[in-house]
Amino acid sequence: MEPYLVRRLSCRNVQLPPLAFRQLEQADLKSESENIPRPTSLPLKILPLIAITSADSSG
């Protein structure tokens, strides 16, 4: 069983999807990015509050 696993891991095509699938995926990403305008930076109206507390050493 080990030689089979080694042969399968050495094959580089296993991890890549088919070329047609990748092209369709890229076309979908392009059409989505054209239809939906996305801001490069989001305005923060409310700053996040970070509470800094001391560690409880009694426990």
mmCIF file of C-alpha atoms in Angstrom:
data_model
loop_
_atom_site.group_PDB
_atom_site.id
_atom_site.type_symbol
_atom_site.label_atom_id
_atom_site.label_comp_id
_atom_site.label_asym_id
_atom_site.label_seq_id
_atom_site.Cartn_x
_atom_site.Cartn_y
_atom_site.Cartn_z
ATOM 1 C CA MET A 1 0.000 0.000 0.000
ATOM 2 C CA GLU A 2 2.914 2.355 0.607
ATOM 3 C CA PRO A 3 4.194 2.330 -3.018
ATOM 4 C CA TYR A 4 0.686 3.244 -4.218
ATOM 5 C CA LEU A 5 0.557 6.246 -1.880
ATOM 6 C CA VAL A 6 4.024 7.378 -2.914
ATOM 7 C CA ARG A 7 3.136 7.141 -6.591
ATOM 8 C CA ARG A 8 -0.076 9.072 -6.059
ATOM 9 C CA LEU A 9 1.630 11.824 -4.061
ATOM 10 C CA SER A 10 4.395 12.156 -6.650
ATOM 11 C CA CYS A 11 1.820 12.836 -9.376
ATOM 12 C CA ARG A 12 1.440 16.614 -9.520
ATOM 13 C CA ASN A 13 -1.781 16.614 -11.539
ATOM 14 C CA VAL A 14 -3.836 15.292 -8.613
ATOM 15 C CA GLN A 15 -3.883 18.631 -6.795
ATOM 16 C CA LEU A 16 -4.842 20.734 -9.836
ATOM 17 C CA PRO A 17 -8.425 20.996 -11.086
ATOM 18 C CA PRO A 18 -9.042 20.570 -14.831
ATOM 19 C CA LEU A 19 -8.087 23.502 -17.016
ATOM 20 C CA ALA A 20 -11.657 24.088 -18.225
ATOM 21 C CA PHE A 21 -12.887 24.205 -14.637
ATOM 22 C CA ARG A 22 -10.200 26.749 -13.733
ATOM 23 C CA GLN A 23 -11.096 28.912 -16.741
ATOM 24 C CA LEU A 24 -14.787 28.848 -15.816
ATOM 25 C CA GLU A 25 -13.914 29.755 -12.235
ATOM 26 C CA GLN A 26 -11.816 32.716 -13.399
ATOM 27 C CA ALA A 27 -14.634 33.872 -15.692
ATOM 28 C CA ASP A 28 -17.063 33.741 -12.763
ATOM 29 C CA LEU A 29 -14.685 35.756 -10.586
ATOM 30 C CA LYS A 30 -14.272 38.381 -13.321
ATOM 31 C CA SER A 31 -18.030 38.747 -13.860
ATOM 32 C CA GLU A 32 -18.648 39.017 -10.106
ATOM 33 C CA SER A 33 -15.977 41.671 -9.634
ATOM 34 C CA GLU A 34 -17.407 43.688 -12.537
ATOM 35 C CA ASN A 35 -20.970 43.562 -11.219
ATOM 36 C CA ILE A 36 -20.196 44.303 -7.568
ATOM 37 C CA PRO A 37 -18.136 47.439 -6.881
ATOM 38 C CA ARG A 38 -16.043 46.805 -3.793
ATOM 39 C CA PRO A 39 -14.472 49.634 -1.768
ATOM 40 C CA THR A 40 -10.737 49.377 -1.243
ATOM 41 C CA SER A 41 -11.033 50.497 2.378
ATOM 42 C CA LEU A 42 -13.969 50.243 4.751
ATOM 43 C CA PRO A 43 -14.681 53.334 6.868
ATOM 44 C CA LEU A 44 -14.678 52.579 10.581
ATOM 45 C CA LYS A 45 -17.410 54.620 12.241
ATOM 46 C CA ILE A 46 -17.069 52.945 15.641
ATOM 47 C CA LEU A 47 -13.573 52.144 16.834
ATOM 48 C CA PRO A 48 -13.214 48.685 18.359
ATOM 49 C CA LEU A 49 -12.879 48.702 22.131
ATOM 50 C CA ILE A 50 -10.078 46.551 23.494
ATOM 51 C CA ALA A 51 -10.331 45.984 27.228
ATOM 52 C CA ILE A 52 -6.937 45.413 28.843
ATOM 53 C CA THR A 53 -7.359 43.590 32.130
ATOM 54 C CA SER A 54 -4.861 42.223 34.599
ATOM 55 C CA ALA A 55 -4.492 38.474 34.914
ATOM 56 C CA ASP A 56 -6.231 36.893 37.875
ATOM 57 C CA SER A 57 -3.504 35.050 39.779
ATOM 58 C CA SER A 58 -5.720 33.808 42.635
ATOM 59 C CA GLY A 59 -7.073 30.830 40.701
#
